[in-house]
Amino acid sequence: MTTTGATIRLTTAQAIVRYLVNQFIEFNGVEIRICGGGFGIFGHGNVPCLGEALYPVRDVLPLYRGQNEQSMGFAAAAYAKYHLRRRFMFCTASAGPGTANLLTAAALAHANRLPMLMLCGDTFLTRLPDPVLQQLEHFGNPTIGVNDAFKAVSRYWDRITHPAQIIQSLPAALATMLDPADCGPAFLALPQDVQGWTYDYPASFFVRRVHRIRSQMPDARELADAAALLAGAKRPMIIAGGGVQYGGAVAELTAFAESHGIPVVETIAGRANLLADHPLNIGPIGVTGSDSANTIAQQADVILAVGTRLQDFTTGSWTAFAKDAQIIGLNVGRHDAMKHLSLPVVGDAKVALPALGAALGAYKTPADWTRQAQDHRKTWDTYVAGNVAHGNRPNSYAQAIGVVNALCDPRDRVVTAAGGLPAEVTANWRTLDIGTVDVEFGFSCMGYEIAGGWGARIAQAEAEPDKDTIVLVGDGSYLLMNSDIYSSVLTQKKLIVLVLDNGGFAVINKLQNNTGQDSFNNLIADCPTIPDPFAVDFEAHARAMGADAVTVANPAALGEAFLRAKASDKTCVIVMQVDPYDGWTTQGHAWWEVGTPQVSDSATVRAKHAETEAGRDRQRQGV
């Protein structure tokens, strides 16, 4: 490196790293580096140049060595979610399959609107050595490669073909990752030769910069329209989504609901917006919801949807609401605020909710409506208490959730994804503190659980090192991606992992049965290509990766093992078998549209198709 006047000669890779080191964010009066570090697996496509650039700053941008690029991306997403999108991690992968492995993780970050920076190797810009190792040759278009696949799953995508381009591209990528409405993954394709090319960069490009998340005030006319609609409501309801937490608006949401007495229901991403015992918390809504929330949703005349993208599990595929119910979409993203012809209020919930409250004035929800909603919640709480109780049926997800919920610290973080656990956690978990639940259901991605737990623990260790990250994972997801148990032990980022073994893909077996079909190819015992089924020894497997591990027979033993894990400073894996048929939460569901056969030789399939189609009568068709 040489310095001349107002320029600094650096390689492209060195300039990228130096820029990241000098970007900070201010929140609540505290300044902290935006990039918390990175996850990296080196190969020929990134180690010679990017690896060289990262080594000198390894103390300020710690690089965690992953075991799989996909799991690195999951960990980065969970890290960003813990930090409410105000900090991110980068992921660096080599060219070819290393980069391709990140594709699923990028899709998860995109669906969940989480920031993640991907710095991925690419083929040589000069093409002089072509075709190179791992290159996909498109004979009619040599500009296309593996990295182009990320255009569909990135909020920002660029291929750096000259060192000077990063002067424009890096700030644009950072702005995207910090934007409340457009937040998501950013992808930079880095040709292997360009990574090492030099350029005389302006020294000012690397000056320490402090960023702030923009807070957008809504249009006064939109506020007035929304206030007028709410003022006439006899049965109003608030749907609180994940955007409430990302916008730092939990206090504002609570104050608004309390001031006007409006019942609140939570989405999956919005779990832990309110404590379980808050009198206006009526429960989770939708397909994986509660009878209490779904009952009032069907009766509400005005619905204020705050910080939610209103996906099908929230809306019951748009059957959860009365067809004449009117929706107000309060969201920082225009696209979300206008769904189903909602009355839009485009703005940051943190400033929009107080402004809407001021415009609404002294309005109070009719007391009988609020009381009715609270009575439904009490009934639901009674059901959940019985549902998680020991001995009420064979071992179940709900029982395991109840054990952990009763014994964990209020600030412990629970992480799960995909399969049956998101529904079971959403329905049965009683929130003990704000923002402590990470149920990945935006992309419903198997494999996120343990990898995401590792990323969440890295973030948690920065702010709450004395608390625990608790991972709930099924046997199917465990078998798909478990190597970050090893990562957590190596990096001394303790996890408590509950492996709940139901013998295969039990929730899809349940769906298969619920659509009139016989069990087939989901549970290990029901696979015709498996002549002699047997179970994995998950305890031994986890021990082989350096974790403490134990297998327990029932929820009581699970509680004892959990307390031992809490007292330990090492990753602990607790294994318990659960029943694949009789272990489900049977109440709290809404209609969900799935494609079923219109014709079949099976009478049960035909009957279930007719039953499914009958629910369509309640579906709002885009309005």
Coordinates of C-alpha atoms in Angstrom, one line a residue:
M1 CA 0.0 0.0 0.0
T2 CA 1.3 3.5 -0.9
T3 CA -0.2 6.9 0.0
T4 CA 0.1 9.9 -2.3
G5 CA -1.6 13.2 -1.5
A6 CA -5.3 12.7 -1.2
T7 CA -5.3 9.2 -2.7
I8 CA -4.5 5.7 -1.3
R9 CA -3.4 2.9 -3.6
L10 CA -5.2 -0.3 -2.7
T11 CA -6.3 -3.5 -4.3
T12 CA -10.1 -3.8 -4.8
A13 CA -10.3 -6.3 -2.0
Q14 CA -8.3 -4.1 0.4
A15 CA -10.5 -1.1 -0.4
I16 CA -13.7 -3.1 0.3
V17 CA -12.4 -4.2 3.6
R18 CA -11.1 -0.7 4.6
Y19 CA -14.5 0.8 3.7
L20 CA -16.4 -1.7 5.9
V21 CA -14.0 -1.1 8.8
N22 CA -14.9 2.7 8.8
Q23 CA -18.7 2.5 8.6
F24 CA -20.5 3.0 11.9
I25 CA -24.1 3.4 13.0
E26 CA -25.6 5.5 15.7
F27 CA -28.6 4.3 17.7
N28 CA -29.9 5.6 21.0
G29 CA -26.8 7.8 21.2
V30 CA -24.3 4.9 20.9
E31 CA -22.0 4.5 17.8
I32 CA -20.9 1.0 16.8
R33 CA -19.4 -0.5 13.6
I34 CA -22.2 -1.5 11.3
C35 CA -20.4 -4.7 10.1
G36 CA -19.9 -7.0 13.0
G37 CA -17.5 -9.2 11.0
G38 CA -18.0 -12.0 8.6
F39 CA -18.4 -15.7 7.9
G40 CA -15.9 -17.2 5.4
I41 CA -14.9 -20.3 3.7
F42 CA -11.8 -19.7 1.6
G43 CA -11.1 -21.1 -1.8
H44 CA -9.2 -20.1 -4.9
G45 CA -11.8 -17.5 -5.7
N46 CA -11.4 -15.4 -2.6
V47 CA -8.3 -16.4 -0.5
P48 CA -5.5 -14.8 -2.5
C49 CA -6.9 -11.3 -2.5
L50 CA -9.8 -11.0 -0.1
G51 CA -8.2 -13.3 2.4
E52 CA -5.0 -11.1 2.3
A53 CA -7.1 -8.0 2.9
L54 CA -9.0 -9.4 5.8
Y55 CA -6.0 -10.7 7.8
P56 CA -4.8 -7.3 9.0
V57 CA -8.2 -6.4 10.4
R58 CA -9.1 -9.7 12.0
D59 CA -9.5 -8.1 15.4
V60 CA -12.0 -5.5 14.3
L61 CA -13.8 -7.6 11.6
P62 CA -13.7 -11.1 13.1
L63 CA -14.0 -13.8 10.5
Y64 CA -15.8 -16.9 11.6
R65 CA -14.9 -20.0 9.7
G66 CA -18.1 -21.8 8.6
Q67 CA -18.5 -25.4 7.7
N68 CA -21.0 -24.8 4.9
E69 CA -21.7 -21.6 2.9
Q70 CA -25.5 -22.0 3.3
S71 CA -25.2 -22.2 7.0
M72 CA -22.9 -19.2 7.1
G73 CA -25.7 -17.2 5.4
F74 CA -28.3 -18.5 7.9
A75 CA -26.0 -17.4 10.7
A76 CA -25.5 -14.0 9.1
A77 CA -29.3 -13.6 8.8
A78 CA -29.9 -14.5 12.5
Y79 CA -27.2 -12.1 13.5
A80 CA -28.9 -9.3 11.7
K81 CA -32.2 -10.2 13.1
Y82 CA -30.9 -10.1 16.7
H83 CA -29.6 -6.6 16.0
L84 CA -32.9 -5.5 14.5
R85 CA -31.2 -5.0 11.1
R86 CA -28.9 -2.3 12.4
R87 CA -25.8 -4.5 12.1
F88 CA -24.9 -7.1 9.5
M89 CA -22.3 -9.7 8.8
F90 CA -20.6 -10.4 5.4
C91 CA -20.3 -13.8 3.9
T92 CA -17.4 -14.6 1.6
A93 CA -17.3 -17.6 -0.6
S94 CA -15.1 -18.9 -3.4
A95 CA -16.2 -19.1 -7.0
G96 CA -18.5 -21.9 -8.3
P97 CA -20.1 -24.3 -5.8
G98 CA -18.9 -22.2 -2.8
T99 CA -20.9 -19.3 -4.0
A100 CA -23.8 -21.4 -5.2
N101 CA -24.2 -22.8 -1.7
L102 CA -25.1 -19.3 -0.5
L103 CA -28.2 -19.1 -2.8
T104 CA -30.7 -20.6 -0.3
A105 CA -29.4 -18.3 2.5
A106 CA -29.7 -15.3 0.2
A107 CA -33.3 -16.2 -0.5
L108 CA -34.0 -16.6 3.2
A109 CA -32.6 -13.1 3.9
H110 CA -34.5 -11.7 1.0
A111 CA -37.8 -13.2 2.2
N112 CA -37.3 -12.0 5.7
R113 CA -35.9 -8.6 4.6
L114 CA -32.6 -9.0 6.5
P115 CA -29.3 -7.4 5.6
M116 CA -26.4 -9.6 4.6
L117 CA -23.4 -8.7 2.4
M118 CA -22.1 -11.4 0.1
L119 CA -18.6 -11.0 -1.3
C120 CA -18.2 -13.8 -3.7
G121 CA -15.5 -14.9 -6.2
D122 CA -16.2 -14.8 -9.9
T123 CA -14.5 -15.8 -13.1
F124 CA -11.7 -13.7 -14.6
L125 CA -12.7 -10.5 -16.2
T126 CA -10.0 -10.8 -18.8
R127 CA -11.2 -14.3 -19.7
L128 CA -7.6 -15.1 -20.6
P129 CA -7.5 -18.4 -18.6
D130 CA -11.1 -19.4 -19.6
P131 CA -12.6 -21.9 -19.0
V132 CA -11.4 -21.9 -15.4
L133 CA -12.0 -24.3 -12.6
Q134 CA -15.7 -24.4 -11.7
Q135 CA -16.8 -22.1 -14.5
L136 CA -20.2 -22.6 -16.1
E137 CA -19.8 -22.0 -19.8
H138 CA -22.8 -20.4 -21.6
F139 CA -21.7 -20.6 -25.2
G140 CA -24.0 -17.9 -26.4
N141 CA -23.5 -15.5 -23.5
P142 CA -20.1 -15.6 -21.8
T143 CA -21.2 -12.9 -19.3
I144 CA -23.6 -15.3 -17.5
G145 CA -22.3 -17.4 -14.6
V146 CA -23.3 -18.8 -11.2
N147 CA -23.3 -15.4 -9.6
D148 CA -26.1 -14.2 -11.9
A149 CA -28.5 -16.6 -10.1
F150 CA -28.3 -14.2 -7.1
K151 CA -30.1 -11.4 -9.0
A152 CA -33.5 -13.0 -8.0
V153 CA -32.6 -13.2 -4.3
S154 CA -30.7 -10.0 -3.7
R155 CA -32.0 -6.5 -3.0
Y156 CA -28.7 -5.1 -4.5
W157 CA -26.5 -6.9 -7.0
D158 CA -23.4 -5.8 -8.8
R159 CA -20.4 -7.3 -10.6
I160 CA -17.2 -5.3 -10.0
T161 CA -15.4 -5.1 -13.3
H162 CA -13.1 -2.2 -12.3
P163 CA -11.7 -1.2 -8.9
A164 CA -13.2 2.3 -9.1
Q165 CA -16.7 0.8 -9.2
I166 CA -16.8 0.1 -5.5
I167 CA -16.7 3.9 -4.9
Q168 CA -20.3 3.8 -6.1
S169 CA -21.3 0.3 -5.4
L170 CA -20.3 -0.2 -1.8
P171 CA -22.3 2.9 -0.5
A172 CA -25.3 1.8 -2.6
A173 CA -25.1 -1.7 -1.2
L174 CA -24.9 -0.3 2.4
A175 CA -27.8 2.1 1.8
T176 CA -29.9 -0.8 0.6
M177 CA -29.1 -2.9 3.7
L178 CA -29.9 0.0 6.0
D179 CA -33.1 1.1 4.2
P180 CA -36.2 0.4 6.3
A181 CA -38.3 -0.4 3.2
D182 CA -35.8 -2.0 0.9
C183 CA -33.7 -3.9 3.4
G184 CA -32.3 -7.2 2.3
P185 CA -29.2 -9.0 1.1
A186 CA -26.6 -7.3 -1.1
F187 CA -24.4 -9.3 -3.5
L188 CA -21.1 -8.2 -5.0
A189 CA -19.5 -10.5 -7.6
L190 CA -15.7 -10.1 -7.4
P191 CA -13.8 -11.5 -10.4
Q192 CA -10.6 -13.1 -9.2
D193 CA -8.3 -10.8 -11.2
V194 CA -10.2 -7.6 -10.3
Q195 CA -9.9 -8.4 -6.6
G196 CA -6.1 -7.9 -6.9
W197 CA -6.1 -4.9 -9.3
T198 CA -5.1 -1.6 -7.8
Y199 CA -6.5 1.9 -7.9
D200 CA -5.7 5.2 -6.4
Y201 CA -8.8 5.7 -4.2
P202 CA -9.7 9.1 -2.8
A203 CA -8.7 9.1 0.9
S204 CA -12.0 10.6 1.7
F205 CA -13.8 7.4 0.7
F206 CA -12.4 5.7 3.8
V207 CA -13.1 8.5 6.3
R208 CA -15.0 7.3 9.4
R209 CA -18.8 7.7 8.7
V210 CA -21.7 7.4 11.0
H211 CA -25.0 6.3 9.6
R212 CA -28.5 6.6 10.9
I213 CA -31.7 4.7 10.0
R214 CA -34.0 7.0 8.2
S215 CA -37.3 7.6 10.0
Q216 CA -40.0 8.5 7.5
M217 CA -43.0 10.5 8.6
P218 CA -46.3 9.6 6.8
D219 CA -48.3 11.9 4.7
A220 CA -50.7 14.1 6.8
R221 CA -53.6 13.2 4.4
E222 CA -53.0 9.5 4.9
L223 CA -52.9 9.9 8.6
A224 CA -56.2 11.9 8.5
D225 CA -57.9 9.2 6.4
A226 CA -56.7 6.5 8.7
A227 CA -57.8 8.3 11.9
A228 CA -61.2 9.0 10.4
L229 CA -61.6 5.3 9.6
L230 CA -60.5 4.2 13.0
A231 CA -62.7 6.7 14.8
G232 CA -65.8 5.0 13.4
A233 CA -64.6 1.5 14.3
K234 CA -66.8 -0.5 16.7
R235 CA -64.5 -3.6 16.6
P236 CA -61.0 -2.5 15.8
M237 CA -57.9 -4.7 15.9
I238 CA -54.2 -4.2 15.5
I239 CA -52.0 -6.8 13.7
A240 CA -48.4 -6.3 15.0
G241 CA -45.7 -7.6 12.7
G242 CA -42.0 -7.9 12.7
G243 CA -41.6 -4.4 11.4
V244 CA -42.6 -3.1 14.9
Q245 CA -39.4 -4.4 16.4
Y246 CA -37.2 -3.5 13.4
G247 CA -38.6 0.0 13.6
G248 CA -37.9 0.3 17.3
A249 CA -41.6 1.0 17.8
V250 CA -42.6 -1.5 20.5
A251 CA -43.1 1.2 23.1
E252 CA -45.1 3.3 20.6
L253 CA -47.3 0.3 19.6
T254 CA -48.0 -0.4 23.3
A255 CA -48.8 3.2 24.1
F256 CA -51.1 3.5 21.1
A257 CA -53.0 0.3 21.9
E258 CA -53.3 1.2 25.6
S259 CA -54.4 4.8 24.9
H260 CA -57.2 3.7 22.7
G261 CA -58.0 0.2 24.2
I262 CA -57.4 -1.6 20.9
P263 CA -56.8 -5.4 21.1
V264 CA -53.5 -6.5 19.5
V265 CA -52.6 -9.8 17.7
E266 CA -49.2 -10.8 16.6
T267 CA -47.8 -12.3 13.4
I268 CA -45.1 -15.0 13.4
A269 CA -42.4 -12.4 12.8
G270 CA -44.1 -10.1 15.3
R271 CA -44.0 -12.6 18.2
A272 CA -42.6 -10.9 21.3
N273 CA -43.9 -7.4 20.5
L274 CA -46.0 -7.6 23.7
L275 CA -45.5 -9.7 26.8
A276 CA -47.8 -12.7 27.1
D277 CA -49.6 -11.2 30.1
H278 CA -50.2 -7.8 28.6
P279 CA -54.0 -7.3 28.9
L280 CA -54.3 -6.2 25.2
N281 CA -52.2 -9.1 23.8
I282 CA -54.9 -11.4 22.4
G283 CA -52.5 -13.9 20.9
P284 CA -50.9 -15.0 17.6
I285 CA -53.0 -14.8 14.5
G286 CA -53.4 -17.0 11.5
V287 CA -52.7 -20.6 10.4
T288 CA -50.2 -21.1 13.2
G289 CA -52.1 -18.8 15.6
S290 CA -54.6 -18.9 18.4
D291 CA -58.4 -19.3 18.7
S292 CA -58.5 -16.0 20.5
A293 CA -56.8 -13.9 17.8
N294 CA -58.5 -15.7 14.9
T295 CA -61.9 -15.3 16.5
I296 CA -61.6 -11.5 16.9
A297 CA -60.0 -11.3 13.4
Q298 CA -63.2 -12.7 11.9
Q299 CA -65.3 -10.1 13.7
A300 CA -63.1 -7.0 13.4
D301 CA -64.5 -4.2 11.3
V302 CA -61.3 -2.1 11.1
I303 CA -57.8 -3.7 11.1
L304 CA -54.7 -1.7 11.6
A305 CA -51.8 -3.8 10.2
V306 CA -48.5 -2.4 11.5
G307 CA -45.2 -3.5 10.1
T308 CA -46.5 -6.7 8.5
R309 CA -46.3 -8.0 5.0
L310 CA -49.6 -9.9 5.5
Q311 CA -48.4 -13.3 4.2
D312 CA -50.7 -16.2 3.9
F313 CA -50.0 -17.7 7.3
T314 CA -51.0 -14.4 8.9
T315 CA -54.2 -14.0 6.9
G316 CA -55.3 -17.6 6.6
S317 CA -54.7 -17.2 2.9
W318 CA -57.0 -14.1 3.3
T319 CA -59.9 -16.0 5.0
A320 CA -59.1 -14.7 8.5
F321 CA -61.0 -11.5 8.1
A322 CA -64.6 -10.5 7.3
K323 CA -64.9 -9.6 3.7
D324 CA -66.2 -6.2 4.5
A325 CA -63.5 -5.5 7.1
Q326 CA -61.4 -2.4 6.2
I327 CA -57.6 -2.6 6.5
I328 CA -55.2 0.2 7.3
G329 CA -51.7 -0.7 6.2
L330 CA -49.2 1.2 8.3
N331 CA -45.8 0.3 6.9
V332 CA -42.5 1.9 5.9
G333 CA -42.8 -0.1 2.7
R334 CA -45.3 1.2 0.1
H335 CA -45.7 -2.3 -1.3
D336 CA -46.8 -3.7 2.0
A337 CA -48.9 -0.7 3.0
M338 CA -51.2 -1.1 -0.1
K339 CA -51.8 -4.8 -0.1
H340 CA -55.5 -5.8 -0.7
L341 CA -56.4 -2.2 -1.4
S342 CA -55.6 -1.3 2.2
L343 CA -55.8 2.4 3.2
P344 CA -52.1 3.1 3.2
V345 CA -50.1 5.0 5.8
V346 CA -46.6 4.9 4.5
G347 CA -44.1 5.7 7.2
D348 CA -42.0 4.5 10.1
A349 CA -44.2 3.0 12.9
K350 CA -42.1 4.8 15.6
V351 CA -43.2 8.2 14.4
A352 CA -46.4 7.2 12.6
L353 CA -48.2 5.6 15.5
P354 CA -47.9 8.7 17.8
A355 CA -49.0 10.9 14.9
L356 CA -52.0 8.6 14.2
G357 CA -52.8 8.6 17.9
A358 CA -52.8 12.4 18.0
A359 CA -55.0 12.5 15.0
L360 CA -57.4 9.9 16.5
G361 CA -57.7 12.0 19.7
A362 CA -59.9 10.7 22.5
Y363 CA -61.2 7.7 20.6
K364 CA -61.7 4.7 22.8
T365 CA -62.6 1.2 21.7
P366 CA -66.0 0.1 22.9
A367 CA -65.4 -1.6 26.2
D368 CA -67.5 -4.7 25.5
W369 CA -65.3 -5.4 22.4
T370 CA -62.1 -5.2 24.3
R371 CA -63.5 -7.3 27.1
Q372 CA -64.7 -9.9 24.7
A373 CA -61.3 -10.1 23.1
Q374 CA -59.7 -10.5 26.6
D375 CA -62.1 -13.3 27.5
H376 CA -61.1 -15.2 24.3
R377 CA -57.5 -14.8 25.3
K378 CA -58.2 -16.2 28.8
T379 CA -59.8 -19.3 27.2
W380 CA -56.8 -19.7 24.9
D381 CA -54.4 -19.4 27.8
T382 CA -56.3 -22.2 29.6
Y383 CA -56.0 -24.4 26.5
V384 CA -52.2 -23.7 26.2
A385 CA -51.7 -24.5 29.8
G386 CA -53.2 -27.9 29.3
N387 CA -51.5 -28.4 26.0
V388 CA -48.0 -28.0 27.4
A389 CA -48.7 -30.0 30.5
H390 CA -46.8 -33.3 31.2
G391 CA -48.7 -36.6 30.9
N392 CA -51.6 -35.3 28.8
R393 CA -50.5 -37.4 25.9
P394 CA -47.3 -38.9 24.4
N395 CA -44.2 -36.7 24.3
S396 CA -45.0 -33.6 22.2
Y397 CA -43.4 -30.4 20.8
A398 CA -45.8 -28.4 23.0
Q399 CA -44.7 -30.2 26.2
A400 CA -41.0 -29.5 25.3
I401 CA -41.8 -25.9 24.6
G402 CA -43.6 -25.6 28.0
V403 CA -40.6 -27.0 29.8
V404 CA -38.2 -24.5 28.3
N405 CA -40.6 -21.6 28.7
A406 CA -41.0 -22.3 32.4
L407 CA -37.3 -22.7 33.1
C408 CA -35.6 -20.2 30.8
D409 CA -34.4 -16.7 31.6
P410 CA -36.8 -14.0 30.3
R411 CA -34.0 -12.6 28.1
D412 CA -32.9 -16.0 26.6
R413 CA -33.5 -16.2 22.9
V414 CA -35.4 -19.0 21.3
V415 CA -34.7 -19.9 17.7
T416 CA -36.6 -22.3 15.4
A417 CA -37.6 -22.7 11.8
A418 CA -39.5 -24.8 9.3
G419 CA -41.5 -28.0 9.9
G420 CA -43.9 -28.2 12.8
L421 CA -42.0 -26.3 15.4
P422 CA -42.8 -22.7 14.1
A423 CA -46.5 -23.4 14.5
E424 CA -46.0 -25.0 17.9
V425 CA -43.7 -22.3 19.2
T426 CA -45.9 -19.5 17.9
A427 CA -49.0 -21.0 19.4
N428 CA -47.6 -22.2 22.8
W429 CA -44.7 -19.9 23.7
R430 CA -45.5 -17.3 26.3
T431 CA -43.4 -14.2 25.7
L432 CA -41.4 -13.3 28.8
D433 CA -39.5 -10.3 27.3
I434 CA -39.6 -8.2 24.2
G435 CA -37.8 -9.4 21.1
T436 CA -36.7 -12.8 22.4
V437 CA -38.3 -15.0 19.7
D438 CA -36.8 -15.9 16.3
V439 CA -39.2 -18.1 14.4
E440 CA -37.9 -18.1 10.8
F441 CA -41.0 -18.6 8.7
G442 CA -40.6 -16.0 6.0
F443 CA -38.8 -18.7 3.9
S444 CA -39.7 -21.6 6.2
C445 CA -36.2 -22.9 5.7
M446 CA -35.0 -26.2 7.1
G447 CA -31.4 -26.0 8.3
Y448 CA -31.7 -22.5 9.7
E449 CA -32.2 -23.6 13.3
I450 CA -28.7 -24.6 14.4
A451 CA -26.9 -22.3 12.0
G452 CA -29.2 -19.4 12.9
G453 CA -28.7 -20.2 16.5
W454 CA -25.0 -19.9 16.1
G455 CA -25.3 -16.5 14.4
A456 CA -27.8 -15.3 17.0
R457 CA -25.5 -16.4 19.8
I458 CA -22.6 -14.4 18.3
A459 CA -24.8 -11.4 18.3
Q460 CA -26.2 -12.1 21.8
A461 CA -22.7 -12.5 23.2
E462 CA -21.9 -8.9 22.1
A463 CA -24.8 -7.5 24.2
E464 CA -26.1 -10.1 26.6
P465 CA -23.3 -12.6 27.2
D466 CA -24.9 -14.1 30.3
K467 CA -28.1 -15.1 28.5
D468 CA -28.6 -18.2 26.4
T469 CA -29.6 -19.0 22.9
I470 CA -32.0 -22.0 22.8
V471 CA -32.5 -23.9 19.5
L472 CA -35.5 -26.1 18.9
V473 CA -35.0 -28.4 15.9
G474 CA -36.6 -31.5 14.5
D475 CA -34.7 -34.6 13.4
G476 CA -35.2 -33.8 9.8
S477 CA -33.7 -30.3 10.0
Y478 CA -30.9 -31.6 12.2
L479 CA -29.9 -34.2 9.6
L480 CA -30.1 -31.5 6.8
M481 CA -27.7 -29.1 8.6
N482 CA -26.0 -29.7 11.9
S483 CA -22.4 -28.8 11.5
D484 CA -22.6 -25.5 13.4
I485 CA -22.9 -27.5 16.6
Y486 CA -19.2 -28.0 15.9
S487 CA -18.8 -24.3 15.0
S488 CA -20.4 -23.2 18.2
V489 CA -18.0 -25.4 20.3
L490 CA -15.0 -24.2 18.3
T491 CA -15.9 -20.6 18.8
Q492 CA -17.1 -21.0 22.3
K493 CA -20.5 -19.6 21.4
K494 CA -22.6 -21.8 23.6
L495 CA -26.0 -23.1 22.4
I496 CA -28.7 -25.2 24.1
V497 CA -30.1 -27.4 21.3
L498 CA -33.2 -29.4 21.8
V499 CA -33.5 -32.2 19.1
L500 CA -37.1 -33.3 19.0
D501 CA -37.1 -36.6 17.1
N502 CA -40.4 -37.6 15.5
G503 CA -39.0 -40.1 13.0
G504 CA -38.9 -38.0 9.8
F505 CA -40.8 -35.2 8.3
A506 CA -43.8 -35.5 10.5
V507 CA -45.5 -32.2 9.9
I508 CA -45.6 -32.9 6.1
N509 CA -46.8 -36.4 6.9
K510 CA -49.6 -34.7 8.9
L511 CA -50.4 -32.5 5.8
Q512 CA -50.3 -35.5 3.6
N513 CA -52.9 -37.3 5.9
N514 CA -55.0 -34.1 6.2
T515 CA -55.3 -34.0 2.4
G516 CA -56.7 -37.6 2.4
Q517 CA -53.5 -39.4 1.5
D518 CA -51.8 -42.4 3.1
S519 CA -48.4 -41.8 4.8
F520 CA -45.7 -42.0 2.1
N521 CA -42.0 -41.0 2.0
N522 CA -42.1 -38.6 4.9
L523 CA -41.7 -40.6 8.1
I524 CA -38.7 -42.9 7.9
A525 CA -41.0 -45.9 8.6
D526 CA -43.2 -45.0 5.6
C527 CA -40.5 -44.9 2.9
P528 CA -40.8 -47.9 0.6
T529 CA -37.2 -47.6 -0.4
I530 CA -36.1 -48.2 3.2
P531 CA -36.2 -51.9 3.9
D532 CA -35.0 -51.7 7.6
P533 CA -35.7 -48.4 9.2
F534 CA -33.6 -47.2 12.2
A535 CA -33.1 -44.0 14.2
V536 CA -30.0 -41.9 14.3
D537 CA -28.1 -41.7 17.6
F538 CA -28.3 -37.9 17.8
E539 CA -26.6 -37.9 21.2
A540 CA -23.5 -39.7 20.0
H541 CA -23.5 -37.6 16.8
A542 CA -23.5 -34.3 18.8
R543 CA -20.8 -35.6 21.2
A544 CA -18.7 -36.3 18.2
M545 CA -18.8 -32.6 17.3
G546 CA -17.6 -31.6 20.8
A547 CA -20.9 -30.8 22.5
D548 CA -22.3 -32.2 25.7
A549 CA -25.3 -34.3 24.9
V550 CA -27.9 -36.4 26.6
T551 CA -31.1 -38.3 25.6
V552 CA -34.1 -38.0 27.8
A553 CA -37.2 -40.0 28.0
N554 CA -39.9 -37.5 29.0
P555 CA -40.5 -33.8 29.7
A556 CA -39.6 -34.1 33.4
A557 CA -36.2 -35.4 32.5
L558 CA -35.9 -32.7 29.8
G559 CA -36.4 -30.1 32.4
E560 CA -33.6 -31.5 34.5
A561 CA -31.3 -31.7 31.5
F562 CA -32.2 -28.2 30.5
L563 CA -31.2 -26.8 33.9
R564 CA -27.9 -28.6 33.7
A565 CA -27.4 -27.1 30.2
K566 CA -28.2 -23.6 31.6
A567 CA -25.5 -24.1 34.2
S568 CA -22.9 -25.2 31.7
D569 CA -20.6 -23.0 29.6
K570 CA -20.5 -25.4 26.7
T571 CA -22.9 -26.2 23.9
C572 CA -25.4 -28.8 25.1
V573 CA -27.7 -31.0 23.0
I574 CA -30.7 -32.6 24.5
V575 CA -32.6 -35.3 22.5
M576 CA -36.1 -36.4 23.1
Q577 CA -38.5 -38.5 21.0
V578 CA -41.9 -37.0 20.3
D579 CA -45.0 -38.6 18.9
P580 CA -45.4 -37.9 15.1
Y581 CA -49.2 -38.4 15.2
D582 CA -50.6 -37.4 18.6
G583 CA -48.2 -34.6 19.4
W584 CA -49.7 -31.7 17.7
T585 CA -51.5 -28.5 18.8
T586 CA -55.0 -29.1 17.5
Q587 CA -56.6 -25.7 18.1
G588 CA -55.8 -22.2 17.0
H589 CA -55.6 -22.8 13.2
A590 CA -57.0 -21.0 10.2
W591 CA -57.8 -22.1 6.7
W592 CA -54.7 -22.4 4.5
E593 CA -54.7 -22.7 0.8
V594 CA -52.8 -25.6 -0.6
G595 CA -53.1 -27.2 -4.0
T596 CA -55.2 -30.4 -3.8
P597 CA -56.1 -32.8 -6.6
Q598 CA -59.3 -31.9 -8.4
V599 CA -59.6 -35.6 -9.5
S600 CA -58.3 -38.7 -7.8
D601 CA -59.1 -42.4 -7.6
S602 CA -59.0 -42.0 -3.8
A603 CA -62.4 -41.2 -2.2
T604 CA -60.6 -39.7 0.8
V605 CA -58.5 -37.4 -1.4
R606 CA -61.7 -36.3 -3.2
A607 CA -63.4 -35.7 0.1
K608 CA -60.5 -33.6 1.5
H609 CA -60.4 -31.6 -1.8
A610 CA -64.1 -30.7 -1.4
E611 CA -63.5 -29.8 2.3
T612 CA -60.5 -27.6 1.4
E613 CA -62.4 -25.9 -1.4
A614 CA -65.3 -25.1 1.0
G615 CA -63.1 -22.8 2.9
R616 CA -62.5 -20.7 -0.2
D617 CA -66.0 -19.0 0.2
R618 CA -64.5 -16.9 3.0
Q619 CA -61.4 -15.8 0.9
R620 CA -61.0 -12.1 0.1
Q621 CA -59.9 -11.9 -3.5
G622 CA -57.4 -9.1 -3.5
V623 CA -59.6 -6.4 -1.9

